[in-house]
CSV table of C-alpha atoms in Angstrom, one decimal:
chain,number,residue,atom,x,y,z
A,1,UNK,CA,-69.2,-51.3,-11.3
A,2,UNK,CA,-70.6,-49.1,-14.2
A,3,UNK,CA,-68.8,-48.9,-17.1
A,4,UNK,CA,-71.2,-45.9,-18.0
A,5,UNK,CA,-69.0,-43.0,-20.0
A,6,UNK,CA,-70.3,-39.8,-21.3
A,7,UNK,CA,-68.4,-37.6,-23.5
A,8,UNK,CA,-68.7,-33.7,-25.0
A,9,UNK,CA,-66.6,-32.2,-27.3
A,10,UNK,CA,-63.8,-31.4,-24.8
A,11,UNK,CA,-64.1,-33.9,-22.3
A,12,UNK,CA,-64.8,-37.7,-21.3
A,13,UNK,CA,-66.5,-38.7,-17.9
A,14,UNK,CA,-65.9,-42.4,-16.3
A,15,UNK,CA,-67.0,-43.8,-13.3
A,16,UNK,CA,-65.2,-43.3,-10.1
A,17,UNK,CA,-62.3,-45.4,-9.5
A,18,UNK,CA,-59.7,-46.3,-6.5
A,19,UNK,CA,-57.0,-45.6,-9.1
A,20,UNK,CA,-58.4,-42.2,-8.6
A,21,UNK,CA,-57.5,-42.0,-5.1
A,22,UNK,CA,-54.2,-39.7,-4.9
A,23,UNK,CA,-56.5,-37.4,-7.4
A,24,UNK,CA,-59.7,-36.9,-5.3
A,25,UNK,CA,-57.6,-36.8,-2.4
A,26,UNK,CA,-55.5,-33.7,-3.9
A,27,UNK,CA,-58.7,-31.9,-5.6
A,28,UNK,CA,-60.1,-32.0,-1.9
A,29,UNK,CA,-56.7,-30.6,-0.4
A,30,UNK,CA,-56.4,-27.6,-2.8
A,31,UNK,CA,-57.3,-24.0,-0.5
A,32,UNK,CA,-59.2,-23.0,-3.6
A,33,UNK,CA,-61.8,-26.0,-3.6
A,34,UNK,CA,-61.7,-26.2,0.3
A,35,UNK,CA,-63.4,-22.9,0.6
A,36,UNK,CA,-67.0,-24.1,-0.6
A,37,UNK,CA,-66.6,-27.4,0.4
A,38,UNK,CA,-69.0,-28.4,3.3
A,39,UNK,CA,-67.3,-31.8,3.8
A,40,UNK,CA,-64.3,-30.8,5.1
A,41,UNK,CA,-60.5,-31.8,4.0
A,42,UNK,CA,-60.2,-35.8,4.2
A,43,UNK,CA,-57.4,-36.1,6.8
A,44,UNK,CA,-55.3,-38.7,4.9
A,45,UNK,CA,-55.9,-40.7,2.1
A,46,UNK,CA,-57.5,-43.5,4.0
A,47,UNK,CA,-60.5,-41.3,4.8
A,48,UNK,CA,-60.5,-40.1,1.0
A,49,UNK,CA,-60.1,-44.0,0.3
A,50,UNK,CA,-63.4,-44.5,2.8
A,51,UNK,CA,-65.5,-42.1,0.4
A,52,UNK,CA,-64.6,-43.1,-3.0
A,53,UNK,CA,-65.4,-46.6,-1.8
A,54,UNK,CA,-68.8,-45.8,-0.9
A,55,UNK,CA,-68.7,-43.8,-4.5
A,56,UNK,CA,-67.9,-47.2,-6.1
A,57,UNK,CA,-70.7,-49.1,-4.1
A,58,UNK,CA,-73.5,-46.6,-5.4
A,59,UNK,CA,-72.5,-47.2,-9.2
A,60,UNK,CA,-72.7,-51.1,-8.0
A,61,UNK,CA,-76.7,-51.1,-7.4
A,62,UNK,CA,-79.2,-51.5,-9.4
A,63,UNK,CA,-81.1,-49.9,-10.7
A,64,UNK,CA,-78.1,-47.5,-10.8
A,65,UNK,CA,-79.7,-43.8,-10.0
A,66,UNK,CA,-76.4,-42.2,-8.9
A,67,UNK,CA,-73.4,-41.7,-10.6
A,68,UNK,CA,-69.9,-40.0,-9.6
A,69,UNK,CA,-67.7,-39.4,-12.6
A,70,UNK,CA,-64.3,-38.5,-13.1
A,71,UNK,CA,-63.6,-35.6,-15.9
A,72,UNK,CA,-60.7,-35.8,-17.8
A,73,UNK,CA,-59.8,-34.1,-21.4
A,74,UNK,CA,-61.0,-35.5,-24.1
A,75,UNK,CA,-58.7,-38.4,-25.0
A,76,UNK,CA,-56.5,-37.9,-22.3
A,77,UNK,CA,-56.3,-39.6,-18.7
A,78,UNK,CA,-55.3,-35.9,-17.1
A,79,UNK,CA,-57.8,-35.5,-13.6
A,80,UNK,CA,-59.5,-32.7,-14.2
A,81,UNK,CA,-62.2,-32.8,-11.5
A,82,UNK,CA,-65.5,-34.4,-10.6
A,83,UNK,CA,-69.1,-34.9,-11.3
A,84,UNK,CA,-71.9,-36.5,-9.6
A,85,UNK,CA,-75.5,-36.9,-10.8
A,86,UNK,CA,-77.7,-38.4,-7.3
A,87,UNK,CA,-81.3,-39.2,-7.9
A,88,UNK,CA,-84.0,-38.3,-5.7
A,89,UNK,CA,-87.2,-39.7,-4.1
A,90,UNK,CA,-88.7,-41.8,-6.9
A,91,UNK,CA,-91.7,-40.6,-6.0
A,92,UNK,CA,-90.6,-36.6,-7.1
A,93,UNK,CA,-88.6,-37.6,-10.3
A,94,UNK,CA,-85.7,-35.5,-9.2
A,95,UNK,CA,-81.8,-35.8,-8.8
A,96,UNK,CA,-78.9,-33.4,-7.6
A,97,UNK,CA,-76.0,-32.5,-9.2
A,98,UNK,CA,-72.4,-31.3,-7.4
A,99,UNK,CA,-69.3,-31.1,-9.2
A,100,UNK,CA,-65.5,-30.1,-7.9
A,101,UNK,CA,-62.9,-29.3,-10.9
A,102,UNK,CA,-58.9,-28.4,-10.2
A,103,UNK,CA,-58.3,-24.9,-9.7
A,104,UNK,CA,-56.1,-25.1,-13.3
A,105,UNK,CA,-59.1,-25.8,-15.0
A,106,UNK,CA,-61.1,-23.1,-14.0
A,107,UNK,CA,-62.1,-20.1,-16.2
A,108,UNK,CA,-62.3,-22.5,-19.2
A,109,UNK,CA,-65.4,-23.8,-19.9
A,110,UNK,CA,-65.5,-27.5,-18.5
A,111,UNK,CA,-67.1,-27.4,-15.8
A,112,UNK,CA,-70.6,-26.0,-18.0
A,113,UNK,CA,-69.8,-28.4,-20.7
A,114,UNK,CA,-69.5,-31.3,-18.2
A,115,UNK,CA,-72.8,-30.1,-16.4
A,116,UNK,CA,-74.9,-29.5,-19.6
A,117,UNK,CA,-73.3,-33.2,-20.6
A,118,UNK,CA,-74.6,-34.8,-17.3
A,119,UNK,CA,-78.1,-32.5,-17.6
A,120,UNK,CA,-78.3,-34.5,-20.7
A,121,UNK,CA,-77.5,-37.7,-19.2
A,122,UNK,CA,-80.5,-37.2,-16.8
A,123,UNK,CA,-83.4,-36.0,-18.6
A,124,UNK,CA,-82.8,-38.1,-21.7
A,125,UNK,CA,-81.5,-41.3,-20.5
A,126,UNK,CA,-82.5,-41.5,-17.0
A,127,UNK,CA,-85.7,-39.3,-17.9
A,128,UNK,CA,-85.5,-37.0,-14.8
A,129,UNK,CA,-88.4,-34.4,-14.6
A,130,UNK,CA,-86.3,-32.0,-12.7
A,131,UNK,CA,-82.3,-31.7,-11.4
A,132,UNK,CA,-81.6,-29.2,-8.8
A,133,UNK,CA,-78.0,-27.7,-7.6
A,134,UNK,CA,-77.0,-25.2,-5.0
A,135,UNK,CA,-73.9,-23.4,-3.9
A,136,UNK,CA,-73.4,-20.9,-1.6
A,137,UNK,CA,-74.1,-17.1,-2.4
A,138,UNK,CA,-70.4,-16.6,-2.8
A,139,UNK,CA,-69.2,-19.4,-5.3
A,140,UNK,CA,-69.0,-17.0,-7.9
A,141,UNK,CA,-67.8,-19.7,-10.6
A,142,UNK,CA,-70.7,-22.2,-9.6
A,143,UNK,CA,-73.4,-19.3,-10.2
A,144,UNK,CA,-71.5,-18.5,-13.7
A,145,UNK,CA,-72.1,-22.4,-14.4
A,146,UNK,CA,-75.2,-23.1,-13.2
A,147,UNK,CA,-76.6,-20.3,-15.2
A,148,UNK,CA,-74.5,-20.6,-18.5
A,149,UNK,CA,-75.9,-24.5,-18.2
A,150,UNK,CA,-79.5,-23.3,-18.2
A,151,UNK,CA,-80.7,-23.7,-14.4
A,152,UNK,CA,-82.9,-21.1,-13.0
A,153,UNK,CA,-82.2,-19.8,-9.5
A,154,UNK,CA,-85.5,-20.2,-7.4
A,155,UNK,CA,-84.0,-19.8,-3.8
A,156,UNK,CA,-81.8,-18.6,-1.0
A,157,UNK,CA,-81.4,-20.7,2.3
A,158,UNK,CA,-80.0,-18.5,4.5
A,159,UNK,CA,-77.2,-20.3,6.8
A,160,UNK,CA,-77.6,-23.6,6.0
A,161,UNK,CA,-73.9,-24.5,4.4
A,162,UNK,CA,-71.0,-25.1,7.4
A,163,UNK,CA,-68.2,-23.7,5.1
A,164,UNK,CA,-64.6,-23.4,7.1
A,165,UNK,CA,-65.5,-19.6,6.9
A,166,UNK,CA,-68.6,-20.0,9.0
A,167,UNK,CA,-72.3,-20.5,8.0
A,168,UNK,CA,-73.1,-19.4,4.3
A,169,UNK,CA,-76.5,-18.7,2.5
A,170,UNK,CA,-77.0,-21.0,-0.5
A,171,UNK,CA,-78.5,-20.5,-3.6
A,172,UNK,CA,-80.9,-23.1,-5.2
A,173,UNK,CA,-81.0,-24.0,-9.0
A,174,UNK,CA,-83.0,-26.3,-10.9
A,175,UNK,CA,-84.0,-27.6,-14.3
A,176,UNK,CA,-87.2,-29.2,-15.7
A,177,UNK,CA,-86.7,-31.4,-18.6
A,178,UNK,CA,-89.5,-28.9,-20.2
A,179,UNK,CA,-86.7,-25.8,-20.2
């Protein structure tokens, strides 16, 4: 696996590991996160075991284009959340980025300091052209830090995301390495 590690001021990002398990598994239990969350609530920690493993496997190839990194505080092995980087088509010079955090750590800045990190990440060492987001028209958080990180909103979809709530509009965001 990737021993790849970023860090910012506050925080450190590692790759994914199955240590990590009873910590994903909670962050994707929590009401707070579950109400954007199109993937639905792993049932037990086998299924949460199942997707970390395929996590694990992506930062296995090579060339490695996709990353999935655990936050934590700088220094410190406290779970604070998540953050993936996945590339596109090669052809379009693109990736995606998502990002889950625990509903303690909101409201304090890491989730835009982890994203501008990972922005980084991708237009200067994996030289990206563009990195897109989106989140639905509701994730009121996730529009604060997409836009305190620098992305530009370019879009609605209208009823695309299958939230527990029912079908939800989502915004798009993107980047160019030129902003």
């Amino acid at each position: 696996m990737s021993e790849r590690k970023l860090h910012s001021a506050r925080l450190d990002l590692r790759p994914v590991k199955l240590s990590d398990l009873e910590n994903i598994h909670q962050l994707h239990s929590f009401p707070e996160t579950d109400r954007f969350n199109t993937l639905g609530i792993p049932e037990n920690l086998e299924q949460t075991s199942a997707v970390i493993s395929e996590w694990i496997a992506i930062h296995e190839k090579s060339p490695q284009r996709n990353f999935v990194f655990v936050v934590h505080l700088k220094d410190q092995e406290e779970f604070i959340g998540l953050i993936a980087l996945n590339s596109g088509k090669e052809k379009f010079n693109n990736a995606e980025v998502w990002y889950k955090y625990h509903p303690v750590h909101w409201n304090q800045g890491y989730a835009t300091e982890a994203l501008k990190l990972i922005l980084d990440f991708g237009f200067h060492q994996l030289n990206f052209h563009r990195i897109e987001a989106g989140c639905a028209v509701d994730n009121i958080g996730s529009i604060r830090t997409l836009e305190k990180a620098g992305m530009t909103r370019e879009g609605r979809k209208r009823q695309v995301l299958p939230l527990s709530s029912g079908w939800s509009d989502n915004f798009e965001y993107a980047i160019l390495s030129s902003d």
